[in-house]
Short mmCIF file of C-alpha atoms in Angstrom, two decimals:
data_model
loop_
_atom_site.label_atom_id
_atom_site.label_comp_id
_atom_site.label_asym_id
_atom_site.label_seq_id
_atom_site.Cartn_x
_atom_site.Cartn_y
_atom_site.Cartn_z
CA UNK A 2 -16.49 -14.16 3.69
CA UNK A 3 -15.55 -10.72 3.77
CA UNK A 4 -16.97 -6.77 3.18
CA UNK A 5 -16.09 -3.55 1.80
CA UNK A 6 -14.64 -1.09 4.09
CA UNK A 7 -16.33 2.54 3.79
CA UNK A 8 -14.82 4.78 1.21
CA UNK A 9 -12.15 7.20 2.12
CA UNK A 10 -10.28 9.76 0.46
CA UNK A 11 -6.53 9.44 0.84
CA UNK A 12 -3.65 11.58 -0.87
CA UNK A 13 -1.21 11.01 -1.94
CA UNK A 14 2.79 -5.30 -8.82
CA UNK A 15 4.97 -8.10 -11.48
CA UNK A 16 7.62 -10.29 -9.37
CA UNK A 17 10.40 -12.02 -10.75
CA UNK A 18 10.36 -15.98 -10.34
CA UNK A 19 13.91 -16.61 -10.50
CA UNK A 20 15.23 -16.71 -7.08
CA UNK A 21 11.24 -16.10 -5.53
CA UNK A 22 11.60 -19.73 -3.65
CA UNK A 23 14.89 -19.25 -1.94
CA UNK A 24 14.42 -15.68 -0.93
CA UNK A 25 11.04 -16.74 0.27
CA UNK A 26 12.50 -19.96 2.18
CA UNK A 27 14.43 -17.38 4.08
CA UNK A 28 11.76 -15.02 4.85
CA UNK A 29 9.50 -17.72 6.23
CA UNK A 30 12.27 -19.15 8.10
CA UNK A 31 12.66 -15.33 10.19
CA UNK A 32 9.24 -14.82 10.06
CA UNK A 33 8.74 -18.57 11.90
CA UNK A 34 11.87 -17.33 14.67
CA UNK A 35 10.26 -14.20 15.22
CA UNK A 36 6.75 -15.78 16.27
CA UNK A 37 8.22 -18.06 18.36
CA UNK A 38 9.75 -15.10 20.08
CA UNK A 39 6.24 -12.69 19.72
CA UNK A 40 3.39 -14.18 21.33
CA UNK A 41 1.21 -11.05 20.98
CA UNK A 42 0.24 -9.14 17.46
CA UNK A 43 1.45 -5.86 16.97
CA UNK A 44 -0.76 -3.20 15.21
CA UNK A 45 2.21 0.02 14.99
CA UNK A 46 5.35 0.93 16.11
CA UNK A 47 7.55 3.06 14.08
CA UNK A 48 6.78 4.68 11.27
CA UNK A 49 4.05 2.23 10.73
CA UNK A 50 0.16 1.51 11.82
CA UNK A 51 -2.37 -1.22 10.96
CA UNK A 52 -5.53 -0.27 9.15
CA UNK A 53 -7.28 -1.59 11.80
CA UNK A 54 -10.25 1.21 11.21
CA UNK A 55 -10.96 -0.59 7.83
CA UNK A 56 -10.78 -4.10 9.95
CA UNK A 57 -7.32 -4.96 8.86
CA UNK A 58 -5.04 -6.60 11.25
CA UNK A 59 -2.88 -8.98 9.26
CA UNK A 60 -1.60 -9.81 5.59
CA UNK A 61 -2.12 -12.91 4.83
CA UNK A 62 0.81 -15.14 3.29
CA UNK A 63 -1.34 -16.11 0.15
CA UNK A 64 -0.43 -14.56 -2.66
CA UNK A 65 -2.40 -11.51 -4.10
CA UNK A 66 -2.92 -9.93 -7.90
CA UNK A 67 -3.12 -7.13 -9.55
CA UNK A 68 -5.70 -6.33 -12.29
CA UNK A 69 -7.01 -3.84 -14.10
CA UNK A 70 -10.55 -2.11 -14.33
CA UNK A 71 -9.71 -1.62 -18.04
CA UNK A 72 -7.18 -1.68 -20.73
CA UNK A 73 -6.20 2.34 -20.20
CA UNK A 74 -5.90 1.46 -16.41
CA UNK A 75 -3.79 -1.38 -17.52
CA UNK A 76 -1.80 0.76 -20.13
CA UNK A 77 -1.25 3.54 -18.29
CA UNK A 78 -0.38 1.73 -14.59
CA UNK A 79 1.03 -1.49 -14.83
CA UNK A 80 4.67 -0.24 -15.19
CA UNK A 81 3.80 1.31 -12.03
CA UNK A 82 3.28 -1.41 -9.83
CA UNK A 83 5.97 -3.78 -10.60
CA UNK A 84 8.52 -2.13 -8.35
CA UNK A 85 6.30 -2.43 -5.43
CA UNK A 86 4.81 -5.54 -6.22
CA UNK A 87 8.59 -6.97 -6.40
CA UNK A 88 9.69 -5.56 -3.14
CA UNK A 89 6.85 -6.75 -1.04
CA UNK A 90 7.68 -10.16 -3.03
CA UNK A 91 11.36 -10.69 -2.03
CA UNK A 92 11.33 -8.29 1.43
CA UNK A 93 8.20 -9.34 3.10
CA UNK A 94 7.95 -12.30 1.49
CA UNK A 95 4.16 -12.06 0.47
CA UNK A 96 3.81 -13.04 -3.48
CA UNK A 97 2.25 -9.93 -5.68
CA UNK A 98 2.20 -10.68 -9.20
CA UNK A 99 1.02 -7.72 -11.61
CA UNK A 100 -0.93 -8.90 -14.38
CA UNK A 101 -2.95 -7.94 -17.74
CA UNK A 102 -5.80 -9.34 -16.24
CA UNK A 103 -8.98 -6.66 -16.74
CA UNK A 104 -11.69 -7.49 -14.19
CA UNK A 105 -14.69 -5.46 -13.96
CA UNK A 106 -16.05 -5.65 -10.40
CA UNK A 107 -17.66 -2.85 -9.38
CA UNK A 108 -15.58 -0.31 -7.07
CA UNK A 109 -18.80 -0.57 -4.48
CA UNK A 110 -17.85 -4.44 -4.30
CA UNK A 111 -14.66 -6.65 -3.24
CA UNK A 112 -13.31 -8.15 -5.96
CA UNK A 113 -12.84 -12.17 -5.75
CA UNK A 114 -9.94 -12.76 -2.55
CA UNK A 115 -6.54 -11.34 -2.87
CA UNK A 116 -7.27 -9.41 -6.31
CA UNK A 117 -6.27 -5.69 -6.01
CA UNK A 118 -8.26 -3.94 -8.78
CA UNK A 119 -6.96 -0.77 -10.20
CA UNK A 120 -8.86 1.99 -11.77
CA UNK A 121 -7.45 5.29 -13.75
CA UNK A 122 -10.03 7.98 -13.92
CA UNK A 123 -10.17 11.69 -13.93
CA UNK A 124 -10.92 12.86 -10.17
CA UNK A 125 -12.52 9.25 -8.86
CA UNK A 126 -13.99 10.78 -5.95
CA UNK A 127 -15.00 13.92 -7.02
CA UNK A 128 -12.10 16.30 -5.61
CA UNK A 129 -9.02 17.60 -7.38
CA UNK A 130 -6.18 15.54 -7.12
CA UNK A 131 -7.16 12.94 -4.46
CA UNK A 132 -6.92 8.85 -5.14
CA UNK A 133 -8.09 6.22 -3.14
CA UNK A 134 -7.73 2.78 -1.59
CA UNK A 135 -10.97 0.78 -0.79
CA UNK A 136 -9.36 -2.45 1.33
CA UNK A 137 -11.42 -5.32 1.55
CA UNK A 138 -11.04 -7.64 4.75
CA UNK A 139 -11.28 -11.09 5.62
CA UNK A 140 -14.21 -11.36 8.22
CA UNK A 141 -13.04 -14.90 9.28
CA UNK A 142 -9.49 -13.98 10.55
CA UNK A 143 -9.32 -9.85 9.86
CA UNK A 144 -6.27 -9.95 7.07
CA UNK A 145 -6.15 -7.71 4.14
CA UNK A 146 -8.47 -9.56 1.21
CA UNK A 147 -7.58 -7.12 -1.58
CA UNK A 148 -10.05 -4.12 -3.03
CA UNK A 149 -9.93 -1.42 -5.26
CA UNK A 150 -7.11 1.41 -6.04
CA UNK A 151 -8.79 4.52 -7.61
CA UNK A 152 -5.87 6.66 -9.32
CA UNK A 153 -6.61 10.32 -10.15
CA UNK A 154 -5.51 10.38 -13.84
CA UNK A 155 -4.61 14.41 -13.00
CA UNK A 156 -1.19 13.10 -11.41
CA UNK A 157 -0.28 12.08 -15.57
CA UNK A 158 -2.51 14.04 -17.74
CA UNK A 159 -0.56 17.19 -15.90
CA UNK A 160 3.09 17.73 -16.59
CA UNK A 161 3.66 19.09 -13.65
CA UNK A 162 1.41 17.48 -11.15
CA UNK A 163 3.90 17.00 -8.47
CA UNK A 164 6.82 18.99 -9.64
CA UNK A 165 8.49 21.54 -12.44
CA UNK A 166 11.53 18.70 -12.41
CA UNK A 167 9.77 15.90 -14.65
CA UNK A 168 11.85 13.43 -13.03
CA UNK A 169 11.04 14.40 -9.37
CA UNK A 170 7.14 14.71 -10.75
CA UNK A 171 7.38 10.80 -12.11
CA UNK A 172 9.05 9.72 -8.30
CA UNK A 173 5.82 11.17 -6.76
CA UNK A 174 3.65 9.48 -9.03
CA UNK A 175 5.01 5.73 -8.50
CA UNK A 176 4.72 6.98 -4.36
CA UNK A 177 1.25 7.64 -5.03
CA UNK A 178 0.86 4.02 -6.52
CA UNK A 179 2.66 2.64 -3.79
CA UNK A 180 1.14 4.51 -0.83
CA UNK A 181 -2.44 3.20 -2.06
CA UNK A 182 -1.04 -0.45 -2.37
CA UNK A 183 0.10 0.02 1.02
CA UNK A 184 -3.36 0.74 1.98
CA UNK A 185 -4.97 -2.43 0.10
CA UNK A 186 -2.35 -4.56 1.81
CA UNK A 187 -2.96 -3.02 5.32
CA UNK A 188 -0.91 -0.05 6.30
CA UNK A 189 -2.73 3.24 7.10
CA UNK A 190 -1.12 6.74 8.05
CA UNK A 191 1.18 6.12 10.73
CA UNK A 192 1.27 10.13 11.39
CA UNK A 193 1.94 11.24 14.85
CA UNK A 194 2.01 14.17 17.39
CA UNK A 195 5.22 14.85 16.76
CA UNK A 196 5.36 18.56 18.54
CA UNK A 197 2.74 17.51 20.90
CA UNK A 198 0.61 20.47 20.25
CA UNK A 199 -2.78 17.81 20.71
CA UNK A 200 -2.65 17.79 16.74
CA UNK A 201 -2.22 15.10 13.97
CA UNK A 202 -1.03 17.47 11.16
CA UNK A 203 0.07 16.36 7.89
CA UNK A 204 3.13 15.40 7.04
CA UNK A 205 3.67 14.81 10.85
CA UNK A 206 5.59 11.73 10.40
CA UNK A 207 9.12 10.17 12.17
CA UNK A 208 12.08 10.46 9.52
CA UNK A 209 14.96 8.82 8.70
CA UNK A 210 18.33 9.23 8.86
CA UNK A 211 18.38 10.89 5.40
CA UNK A 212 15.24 12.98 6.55
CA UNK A 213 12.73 10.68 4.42
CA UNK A 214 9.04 10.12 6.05
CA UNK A 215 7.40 6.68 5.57
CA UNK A 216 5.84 6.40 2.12
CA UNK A 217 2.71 5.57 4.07
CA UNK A 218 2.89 8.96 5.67
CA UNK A 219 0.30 11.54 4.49
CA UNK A 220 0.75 12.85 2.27
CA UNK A 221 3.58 10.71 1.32
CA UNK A 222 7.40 11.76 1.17
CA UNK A 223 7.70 15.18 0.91
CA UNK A 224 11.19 16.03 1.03
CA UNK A 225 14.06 15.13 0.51
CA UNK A 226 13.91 14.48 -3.42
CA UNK A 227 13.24 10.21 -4.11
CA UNK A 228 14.55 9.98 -7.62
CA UNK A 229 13.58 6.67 -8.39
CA UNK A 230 10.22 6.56 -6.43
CA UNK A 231 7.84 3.81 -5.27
CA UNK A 232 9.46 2.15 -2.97
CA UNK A 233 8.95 1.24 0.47
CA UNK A 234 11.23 2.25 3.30
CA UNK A 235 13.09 -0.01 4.86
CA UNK A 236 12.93 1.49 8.23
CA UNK A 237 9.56 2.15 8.53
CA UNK A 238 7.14 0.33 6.00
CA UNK A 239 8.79 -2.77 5.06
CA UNK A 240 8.90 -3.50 9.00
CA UNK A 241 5.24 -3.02 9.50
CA UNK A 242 4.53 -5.18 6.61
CA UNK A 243 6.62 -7.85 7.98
CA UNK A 244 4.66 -7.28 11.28
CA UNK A 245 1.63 -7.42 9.92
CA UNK A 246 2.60 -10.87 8.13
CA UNK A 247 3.53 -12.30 11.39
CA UNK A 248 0.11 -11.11 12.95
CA UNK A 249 -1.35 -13.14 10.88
CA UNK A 250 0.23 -16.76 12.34
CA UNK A 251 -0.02 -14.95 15.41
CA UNK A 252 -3.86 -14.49 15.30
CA UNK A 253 -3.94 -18.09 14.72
CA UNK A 254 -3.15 -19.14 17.94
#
């Protein structure tokens, strides 16, 4: 079983086989050290935060697709999710496969489990340059189930969405992707009071040694420049993903 989470506005997958099963060996084989050394689940820490609002508390080790809405959602934003899709694959060691698959299930209904739907429209909830993720949750055990990713078609149909610099503009556009498959697979905003002025401001995020937010952040990145775009950082998503993974043997117990 399972049910939509409510709808809320937030700013801003095809995997390789060859070498999948080793790499994935590996990752199971840490992932089954670390819970015998983590008794409890863990819903943040650094740089990261569960979407527990939405009733997500783990990602299950299943694997999940993406499909499309419609061919110009296909067209226009498979390329987009491969990277991402690839990374979570071999990193986190959760399967995402991008296909040409169009399903039509309505965006006020989860689509069939781990299917991540994606839709390209022209402002899909009404304001001016805002996407969305809708995550769907499993009621039995409260891991991600899949949903719907609404992309504001703005962020293309505008040369300069983003940015003047047409490569830096592309960058922010596969972080956009990302940050809303971040969402479907159970990440939420991990900002924070950084100043401690009793505010949750955006961009407020921890950086990195290179002075790069989370691409969960909101909004996402900011400065410095990501050239290549859509990827997850290593210090800060990618370890809440793996977290969120291990809640899910964890919640088992």
């Amino acid at each position: 079983m399972l049910t939509p989470n409510p709808a809320r506005t937030r700013r801003i997958l095809l995997a390789t086989a060859a070498g999948t099963l080793t790499v994935l060996a590996l990752l199971l084989a840490d992932a089954t050290a670390a819970r015998s050394a983590t008794t409890t689940p863990i819903y943040s820490g650094t740089g990261w935060k569960a979407e527990t609002a939405d009733g997500i508390y783990s990602l299950s080790p299943d694997p999940y697709t993406v499909v499309f809405a419609d061919s110009s959602a296909r067209t226009k934003l498979a390329g987009y999710f491969t990277a991402p899709a690839s990374q979570v694959t071999s990193s986190v060691g959760v399967p995402i496969t991008v296909s040409n698959t169009i399903d039509t299930t309505p965006v006020a209904s989860c689509p069939s489990r781990h299917r991540i739907v994606v839709h390209y429209s022209y402002r899909p909830v009404g304001t001016q340059g805002m996407s969305q993720a809708r995550p769907c949750y499993a009621i039995a055990d409260g891991s991600a189930w899949g949903g719907h990713i609404l992309m504001d078609s703005e962020y293309w149909t505008s040369s300069s969405w983003f940015s003047s610099d047409a490569t830096v503009n592309d960058a922010r556009r596969k972080d956009a992707v990302s940050h809303e498959l971040g969402h479907i697979l159970g990440l939420a905003h991990p900002n924070v009071d950084l100043d401690r002025d009793g505010l949750v401001e955006n961009g407020e995020c921890v950086r990195n040694s290179a002075g790069l937010r989370p691409l969960m952040c909101s909004p996402n990145r900011g400065n410095p420049p990501v050239t290549a775009g859509g990827k997850f950082t290593t210090e800060f998503d990618i370890p809440g993903l793996r977290q969120m993974l291990q809640n899910y043997y964890l919640r088992q117990t």
